[in-house]
mmCIF file of C-alpha atoms in Angstrom:
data_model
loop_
_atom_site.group_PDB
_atom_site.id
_atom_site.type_symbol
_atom_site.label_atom_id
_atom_site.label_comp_id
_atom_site.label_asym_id
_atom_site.label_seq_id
_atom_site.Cartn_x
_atom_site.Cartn_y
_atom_site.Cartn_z
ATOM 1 C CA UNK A 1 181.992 353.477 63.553
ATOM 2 C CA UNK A 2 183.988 350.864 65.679
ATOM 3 C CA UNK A 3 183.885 351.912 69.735
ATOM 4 C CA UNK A 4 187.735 352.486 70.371
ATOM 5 C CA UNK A 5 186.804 351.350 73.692
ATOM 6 C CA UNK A 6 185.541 348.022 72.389
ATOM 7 C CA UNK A 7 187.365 344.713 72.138
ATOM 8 C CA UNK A 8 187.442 345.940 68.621
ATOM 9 C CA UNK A 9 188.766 348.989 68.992
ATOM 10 C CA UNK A 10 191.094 347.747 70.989
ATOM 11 C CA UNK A 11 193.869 346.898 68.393
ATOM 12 C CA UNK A 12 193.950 350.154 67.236
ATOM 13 C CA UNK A 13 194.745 351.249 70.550
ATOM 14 C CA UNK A 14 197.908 348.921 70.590
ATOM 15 C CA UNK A 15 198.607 350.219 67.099
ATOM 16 C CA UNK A 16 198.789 353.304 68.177
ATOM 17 C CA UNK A 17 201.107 352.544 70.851
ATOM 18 C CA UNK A 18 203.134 350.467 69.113
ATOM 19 C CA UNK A 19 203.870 352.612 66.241
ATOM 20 C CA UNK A 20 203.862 356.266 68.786
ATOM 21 C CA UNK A 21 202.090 357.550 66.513
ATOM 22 C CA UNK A 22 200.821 361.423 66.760
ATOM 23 C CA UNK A 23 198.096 362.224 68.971
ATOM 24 C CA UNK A 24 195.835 364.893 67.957
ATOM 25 C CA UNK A 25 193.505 366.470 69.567
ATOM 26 C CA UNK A 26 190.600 368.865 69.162
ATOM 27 C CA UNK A 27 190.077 371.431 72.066
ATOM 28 C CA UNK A 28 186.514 372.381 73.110
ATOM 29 C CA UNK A 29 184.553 369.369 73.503
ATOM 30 C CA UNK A 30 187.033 366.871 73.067
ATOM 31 C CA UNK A 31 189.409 368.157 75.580
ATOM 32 C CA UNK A 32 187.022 370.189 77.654
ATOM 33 C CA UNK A 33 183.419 369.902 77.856
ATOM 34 C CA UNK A 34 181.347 372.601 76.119
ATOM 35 C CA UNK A 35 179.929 375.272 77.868
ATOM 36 C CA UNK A 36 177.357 378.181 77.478
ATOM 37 C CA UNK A 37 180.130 380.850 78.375
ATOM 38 C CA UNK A 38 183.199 380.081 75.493
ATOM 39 C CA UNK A 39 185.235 382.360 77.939
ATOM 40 C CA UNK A 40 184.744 379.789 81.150
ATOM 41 C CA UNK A 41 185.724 376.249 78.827
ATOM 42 C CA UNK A 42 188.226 374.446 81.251
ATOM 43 C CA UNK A 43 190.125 371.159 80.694
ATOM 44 C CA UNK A 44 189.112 368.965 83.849
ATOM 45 C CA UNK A 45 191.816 368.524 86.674
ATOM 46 C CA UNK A 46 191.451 364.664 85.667
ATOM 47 C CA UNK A 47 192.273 365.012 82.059
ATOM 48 C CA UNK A 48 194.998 367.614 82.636
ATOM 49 C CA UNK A 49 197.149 364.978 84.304
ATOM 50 C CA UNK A 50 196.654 361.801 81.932
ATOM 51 C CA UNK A 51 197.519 364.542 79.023
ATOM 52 C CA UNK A 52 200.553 365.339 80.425
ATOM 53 C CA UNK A 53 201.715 361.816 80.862
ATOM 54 C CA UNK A 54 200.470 361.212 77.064
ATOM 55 C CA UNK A 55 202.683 363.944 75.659
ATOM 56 C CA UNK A 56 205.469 362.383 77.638
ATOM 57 C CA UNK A 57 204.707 358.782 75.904
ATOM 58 C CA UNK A 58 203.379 360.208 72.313
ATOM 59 C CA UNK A 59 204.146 363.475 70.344
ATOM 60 C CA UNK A 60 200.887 365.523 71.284
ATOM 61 C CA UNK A 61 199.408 368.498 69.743
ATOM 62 C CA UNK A 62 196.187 370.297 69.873
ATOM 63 C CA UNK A 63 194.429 371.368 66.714
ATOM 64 C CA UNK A 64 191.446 373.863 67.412
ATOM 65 C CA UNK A 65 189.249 376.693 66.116
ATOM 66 C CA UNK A 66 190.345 378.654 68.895
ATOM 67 C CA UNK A 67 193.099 381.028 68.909
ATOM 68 C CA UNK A 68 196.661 379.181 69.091
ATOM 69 C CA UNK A 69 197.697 381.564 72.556
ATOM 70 C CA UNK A 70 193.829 381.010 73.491
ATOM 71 C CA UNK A 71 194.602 376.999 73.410
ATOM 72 C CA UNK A 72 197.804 377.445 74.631
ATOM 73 C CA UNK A 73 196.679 379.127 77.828
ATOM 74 C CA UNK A 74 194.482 377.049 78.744
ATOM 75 C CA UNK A 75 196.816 374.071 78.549
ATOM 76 C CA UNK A 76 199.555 374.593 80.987
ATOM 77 C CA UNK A 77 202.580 372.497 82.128
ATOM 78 C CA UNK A 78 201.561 369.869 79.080
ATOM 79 C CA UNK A 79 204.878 369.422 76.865
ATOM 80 C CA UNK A 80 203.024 369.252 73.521
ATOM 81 C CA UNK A 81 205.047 369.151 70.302
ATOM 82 C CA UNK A 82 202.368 371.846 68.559
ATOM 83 C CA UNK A 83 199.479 374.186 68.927
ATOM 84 C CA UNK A 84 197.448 374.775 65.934
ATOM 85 C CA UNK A 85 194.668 377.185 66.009
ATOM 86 C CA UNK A 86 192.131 378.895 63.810
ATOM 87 C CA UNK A 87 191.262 375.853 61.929
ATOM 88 C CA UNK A 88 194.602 374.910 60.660
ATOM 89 C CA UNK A 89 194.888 378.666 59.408
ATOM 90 C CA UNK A 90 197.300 379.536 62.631
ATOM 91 C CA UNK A 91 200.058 376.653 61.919
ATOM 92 C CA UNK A 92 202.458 375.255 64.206
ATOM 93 C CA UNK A 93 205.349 376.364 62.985
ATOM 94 C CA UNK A 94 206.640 378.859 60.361
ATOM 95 C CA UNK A 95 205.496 382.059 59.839
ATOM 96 C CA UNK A 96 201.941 383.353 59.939
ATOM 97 C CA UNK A 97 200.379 384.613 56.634
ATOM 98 C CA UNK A 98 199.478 388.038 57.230
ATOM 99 C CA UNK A 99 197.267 388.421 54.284
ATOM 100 C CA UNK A 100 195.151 386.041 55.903
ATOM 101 C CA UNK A 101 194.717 388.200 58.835
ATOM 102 C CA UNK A 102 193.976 391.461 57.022
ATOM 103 C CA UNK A 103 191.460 389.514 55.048
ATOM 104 C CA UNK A 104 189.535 388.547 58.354
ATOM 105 C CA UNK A 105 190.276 391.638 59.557
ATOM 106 C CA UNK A 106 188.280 393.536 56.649
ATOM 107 C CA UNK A 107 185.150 391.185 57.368
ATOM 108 C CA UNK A 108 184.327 392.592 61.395
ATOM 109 C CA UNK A 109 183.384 395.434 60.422
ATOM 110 C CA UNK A 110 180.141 394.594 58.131
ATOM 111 C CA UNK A 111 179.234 391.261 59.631
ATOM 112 C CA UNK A 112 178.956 393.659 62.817
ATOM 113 C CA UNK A 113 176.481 396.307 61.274
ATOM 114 C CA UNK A 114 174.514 393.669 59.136
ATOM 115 C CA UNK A 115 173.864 391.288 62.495
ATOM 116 C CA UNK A 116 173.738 394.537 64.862
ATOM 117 C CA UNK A 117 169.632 394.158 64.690
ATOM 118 C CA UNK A 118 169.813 389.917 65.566
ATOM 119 C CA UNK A 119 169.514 389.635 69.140
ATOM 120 C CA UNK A 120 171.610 387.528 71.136
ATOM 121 C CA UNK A 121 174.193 386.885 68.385
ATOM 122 C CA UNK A 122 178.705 387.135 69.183
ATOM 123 C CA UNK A 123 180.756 387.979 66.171
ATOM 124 C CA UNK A 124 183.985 386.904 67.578
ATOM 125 C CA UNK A 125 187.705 388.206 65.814
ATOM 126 C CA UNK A 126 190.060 385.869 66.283
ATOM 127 C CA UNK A 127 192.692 387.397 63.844
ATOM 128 C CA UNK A 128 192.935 384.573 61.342
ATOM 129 C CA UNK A 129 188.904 382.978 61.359
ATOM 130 C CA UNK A 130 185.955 384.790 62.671
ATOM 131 C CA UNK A 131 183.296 382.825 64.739
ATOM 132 C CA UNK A 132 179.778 383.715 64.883
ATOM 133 C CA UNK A 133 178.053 382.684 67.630
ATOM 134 C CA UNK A 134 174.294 382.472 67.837
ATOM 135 C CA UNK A 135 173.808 380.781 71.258
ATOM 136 C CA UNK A 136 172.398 382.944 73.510
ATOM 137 C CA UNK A 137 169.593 384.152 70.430
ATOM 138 C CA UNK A 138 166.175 383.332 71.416
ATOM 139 C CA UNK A 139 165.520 381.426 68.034
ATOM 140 C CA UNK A 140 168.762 379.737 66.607
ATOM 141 C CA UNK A 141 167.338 379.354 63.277
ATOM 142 C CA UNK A 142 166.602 382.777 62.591
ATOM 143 C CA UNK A 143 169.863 383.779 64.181
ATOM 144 C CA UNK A 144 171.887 381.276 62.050
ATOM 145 C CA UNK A 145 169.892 381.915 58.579
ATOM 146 C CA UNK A 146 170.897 385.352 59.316
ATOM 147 C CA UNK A 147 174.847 384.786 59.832
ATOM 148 C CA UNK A 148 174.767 382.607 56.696
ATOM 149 C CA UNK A 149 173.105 385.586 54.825
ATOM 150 C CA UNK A 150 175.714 387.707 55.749
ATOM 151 C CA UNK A 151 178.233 385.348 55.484
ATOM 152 C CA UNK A 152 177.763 385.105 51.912
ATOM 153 C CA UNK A 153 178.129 388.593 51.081
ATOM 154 C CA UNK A 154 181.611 388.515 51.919
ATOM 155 C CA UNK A 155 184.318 387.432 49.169
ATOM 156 C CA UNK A 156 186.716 384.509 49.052
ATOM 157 C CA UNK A 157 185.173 382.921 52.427
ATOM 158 C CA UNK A 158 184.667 379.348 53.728
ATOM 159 C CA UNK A 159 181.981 379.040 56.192
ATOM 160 C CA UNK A 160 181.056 376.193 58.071
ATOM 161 C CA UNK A 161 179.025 375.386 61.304
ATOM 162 C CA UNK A 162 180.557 374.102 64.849
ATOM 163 C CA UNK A 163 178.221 373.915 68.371
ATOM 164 C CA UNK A 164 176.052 377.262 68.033
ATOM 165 C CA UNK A 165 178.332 378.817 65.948
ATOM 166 C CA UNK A 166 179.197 379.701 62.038
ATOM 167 C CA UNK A 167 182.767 380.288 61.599
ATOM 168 C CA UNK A 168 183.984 382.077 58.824
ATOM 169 C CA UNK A 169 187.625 381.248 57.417
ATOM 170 C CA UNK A 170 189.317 382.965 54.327
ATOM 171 C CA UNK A 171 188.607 379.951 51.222
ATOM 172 C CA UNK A 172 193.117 379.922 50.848
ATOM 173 C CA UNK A 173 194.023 379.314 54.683
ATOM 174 C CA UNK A 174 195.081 375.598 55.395
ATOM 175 C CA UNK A 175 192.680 373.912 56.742
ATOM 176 C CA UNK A 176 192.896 371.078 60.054
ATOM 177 C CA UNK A 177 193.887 368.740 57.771
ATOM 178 C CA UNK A 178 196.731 370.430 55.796
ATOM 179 C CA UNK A 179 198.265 371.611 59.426
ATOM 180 C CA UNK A 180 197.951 367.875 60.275
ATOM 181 C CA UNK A 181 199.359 366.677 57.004
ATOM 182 C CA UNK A 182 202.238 369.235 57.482
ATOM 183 C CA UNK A 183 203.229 368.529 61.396
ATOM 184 C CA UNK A 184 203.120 365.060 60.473
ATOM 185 C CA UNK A 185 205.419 365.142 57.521
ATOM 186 C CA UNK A 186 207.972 367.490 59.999
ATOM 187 C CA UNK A 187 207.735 364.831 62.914
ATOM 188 C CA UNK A 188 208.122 362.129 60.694
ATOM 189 C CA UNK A 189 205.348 360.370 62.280
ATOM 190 C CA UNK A 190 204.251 356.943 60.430
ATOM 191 C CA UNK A 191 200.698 357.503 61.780
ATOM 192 C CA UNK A 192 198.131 359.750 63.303
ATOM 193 C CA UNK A 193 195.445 359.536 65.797
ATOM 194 C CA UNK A 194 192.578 362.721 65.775
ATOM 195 C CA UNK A 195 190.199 362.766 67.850
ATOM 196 C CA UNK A 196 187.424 365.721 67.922
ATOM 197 C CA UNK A 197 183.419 365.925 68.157
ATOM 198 C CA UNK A 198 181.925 367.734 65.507
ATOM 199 C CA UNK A 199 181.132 369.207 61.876
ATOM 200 C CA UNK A 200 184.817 371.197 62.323
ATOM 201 C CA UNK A 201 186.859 367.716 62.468
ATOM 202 C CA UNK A 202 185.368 365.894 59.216
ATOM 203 C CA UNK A 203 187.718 367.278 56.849
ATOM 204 C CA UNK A 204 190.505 366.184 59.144
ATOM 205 C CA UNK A 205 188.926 362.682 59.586
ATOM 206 C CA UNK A 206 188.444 362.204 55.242
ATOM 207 C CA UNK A 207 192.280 363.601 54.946
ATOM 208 C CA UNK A 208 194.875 360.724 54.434
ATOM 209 C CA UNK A 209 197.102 361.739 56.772
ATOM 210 C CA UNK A 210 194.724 360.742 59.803
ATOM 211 C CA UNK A 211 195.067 357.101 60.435
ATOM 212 C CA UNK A 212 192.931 356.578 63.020
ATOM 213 C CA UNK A 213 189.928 359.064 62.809
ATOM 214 C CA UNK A 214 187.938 359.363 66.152
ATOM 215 C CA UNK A 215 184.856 361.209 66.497
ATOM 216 C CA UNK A 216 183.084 362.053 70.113
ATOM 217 C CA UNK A 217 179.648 361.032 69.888
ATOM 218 C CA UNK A 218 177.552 358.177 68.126
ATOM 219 C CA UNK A 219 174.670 358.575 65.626
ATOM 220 C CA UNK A 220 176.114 360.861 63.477
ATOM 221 C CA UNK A 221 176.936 360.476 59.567
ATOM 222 C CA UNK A 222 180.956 360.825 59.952
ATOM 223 C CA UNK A 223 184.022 359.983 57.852
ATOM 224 C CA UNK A 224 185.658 358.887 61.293
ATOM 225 C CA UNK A 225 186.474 354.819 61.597
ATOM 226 C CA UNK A 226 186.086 354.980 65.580
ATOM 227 C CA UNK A 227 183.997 356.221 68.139
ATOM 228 C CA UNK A 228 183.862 357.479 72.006
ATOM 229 C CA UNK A 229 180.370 357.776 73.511
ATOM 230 C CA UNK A 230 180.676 361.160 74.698
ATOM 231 C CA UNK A 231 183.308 364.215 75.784
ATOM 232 C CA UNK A 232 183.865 362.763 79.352
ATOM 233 C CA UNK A 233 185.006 359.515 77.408
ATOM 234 C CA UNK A 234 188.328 361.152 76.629
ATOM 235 C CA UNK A 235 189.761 360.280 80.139
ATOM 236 C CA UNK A 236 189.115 356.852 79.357
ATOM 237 C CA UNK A 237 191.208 356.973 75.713
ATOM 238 C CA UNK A 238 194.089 358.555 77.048
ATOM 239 C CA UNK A 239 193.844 355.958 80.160
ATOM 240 C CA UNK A 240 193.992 353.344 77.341
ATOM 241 C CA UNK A 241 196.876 354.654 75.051
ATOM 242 C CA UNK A 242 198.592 355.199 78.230
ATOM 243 C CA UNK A 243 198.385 351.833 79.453
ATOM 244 C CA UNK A 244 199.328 350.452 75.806
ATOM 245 C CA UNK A 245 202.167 352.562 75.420
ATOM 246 C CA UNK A 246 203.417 351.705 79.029
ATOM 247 C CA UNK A 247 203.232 348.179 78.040
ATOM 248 C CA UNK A 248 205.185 348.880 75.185
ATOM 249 C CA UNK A 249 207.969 350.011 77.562
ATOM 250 C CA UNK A 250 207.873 347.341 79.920
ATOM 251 C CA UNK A 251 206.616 349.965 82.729
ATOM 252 C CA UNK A 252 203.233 347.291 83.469
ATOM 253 C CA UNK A 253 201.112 348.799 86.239
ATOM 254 C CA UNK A 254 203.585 351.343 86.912
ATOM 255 C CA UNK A 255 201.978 353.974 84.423
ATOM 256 C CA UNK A 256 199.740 354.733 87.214
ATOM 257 C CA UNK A 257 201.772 355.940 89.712
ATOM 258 C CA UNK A 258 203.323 358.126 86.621
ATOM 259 C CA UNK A 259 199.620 359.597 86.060
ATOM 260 C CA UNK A 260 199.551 360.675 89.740
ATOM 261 C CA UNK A 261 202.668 362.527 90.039
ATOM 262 C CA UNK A 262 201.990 364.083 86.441
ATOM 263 C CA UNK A 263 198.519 365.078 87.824
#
């Protein structure tokens, strides 16, 4: 992976600015650090304000495995053009397949009773995916063998792991990178920037219609082209595309006094 910070990453930077291309972003631990308590994840005061200058330079949206109101809560005053949630199962726009949600729906109810005896583990409804969280168990192994056991009973099911977690999504719901594919093709966009951190974002980052795939974190086997060193790295890419974009505009070193009044 190429450091989008680097000298080399830089001309993707001014690509992206150059061509405004869509800016995607995952939520927890891209956008807010990750936390023990899923409940207390908070977007830093910081980032807050350089996101809502972005979405007034780019077309923004968030793409997450949270719930789209969830996201959208915990976002306020930033003008993005979308929220997607549940894994690209809860799309931007159009109506919601219901089928999808009975589906999930049907699954609470045994993945409850067959993990009721696994200490420490979270089965988590969120309508359209279920997430299974196995952080506070004393051993995570056990805890996520036993998920993945009872996982697999269930029909027509895609499961895949996140940070202490096995999320469960009905095999037929669009996935990150069909909502990404789709928003793209409605905005018209010419190119797309994702950035997220983990196992979630890959199918995103291998789909065609991300052009510039950034994943948080190095030392990782990835189908991302670019890199940040860690979550708290973010600040610094949006101070980047921000800067680029502002060039683009002929604002020069006026983009900063934009960031503080946004902030």
């Amino acid at each position: 992976m190429t450091p989008i910070l680097s000298m080399a990453g830089r001309e993707a930077v001014l690509e992206i600015a150059r061509g405004r291309a869509l800016l995607a972003l995952d939520f927890d631990g891209t956008l807010a650090p990750i936390v023990p308590d899923r409940n207390a994840a908070r977007v830093r005061s910081d980032t807050a304000g350089l996101l809502r200058t972005a979405a007034l330079m780019y077309p923004c949206a968030v793409v997450s495995g949270r719930s789209r109101g969830d996201v959208a809560s915990r976002l306020p005053r930033v003008p993005l053009v979308a929220v997607i949630g549940n894994h690209g199962a809860e799309a931007a726009f159009g109506p919601l397949d219901r089928g999808l949600e009975r589906q999930v729906a049907a699954w609470h109810g045994p993945l409850s009773d067959a993990l009721a005896a696994t200490q420490g583990v979270d089965v988590e409804d969120k309508y359209f995916s279920i997430a299974v969280h196995y952080r506070a168990a004393p051993s995570w192994d056990l805890a996520r063998r036993r998920i993945l056991d009872a996982a697999a009973r269930l029909g027509n099911v895609r499961i895949f792991d996140g940070h202490a977690v096995v999320n469960l999504v009905p095999a037929d719901a669009p996935t990150k990178a069909d909502a990404l594919e789709d928003l793209s093709r409605r905005l018209g966009a010419r190119a797309v920037a994702y950035v997220g951190d983990d196992a979630t974002d890959e199918e995103a980052f291998r789909s065609g219609a991300v052009t510039y795939p950034v994943r948080i974190g190095h030392g990782r086997e990835t189908a991302a082209r670019f890199a940040l060193p860690d979550q708290a790295a973010i600040d610094d890419l949006l101070r980047a595309l921000i800067a680029a974009r502002a060039q683009q505009d002929g604002l020069g070193a006026r983009w900063e006094g934009l960031v503080r009044v946004m902030g």
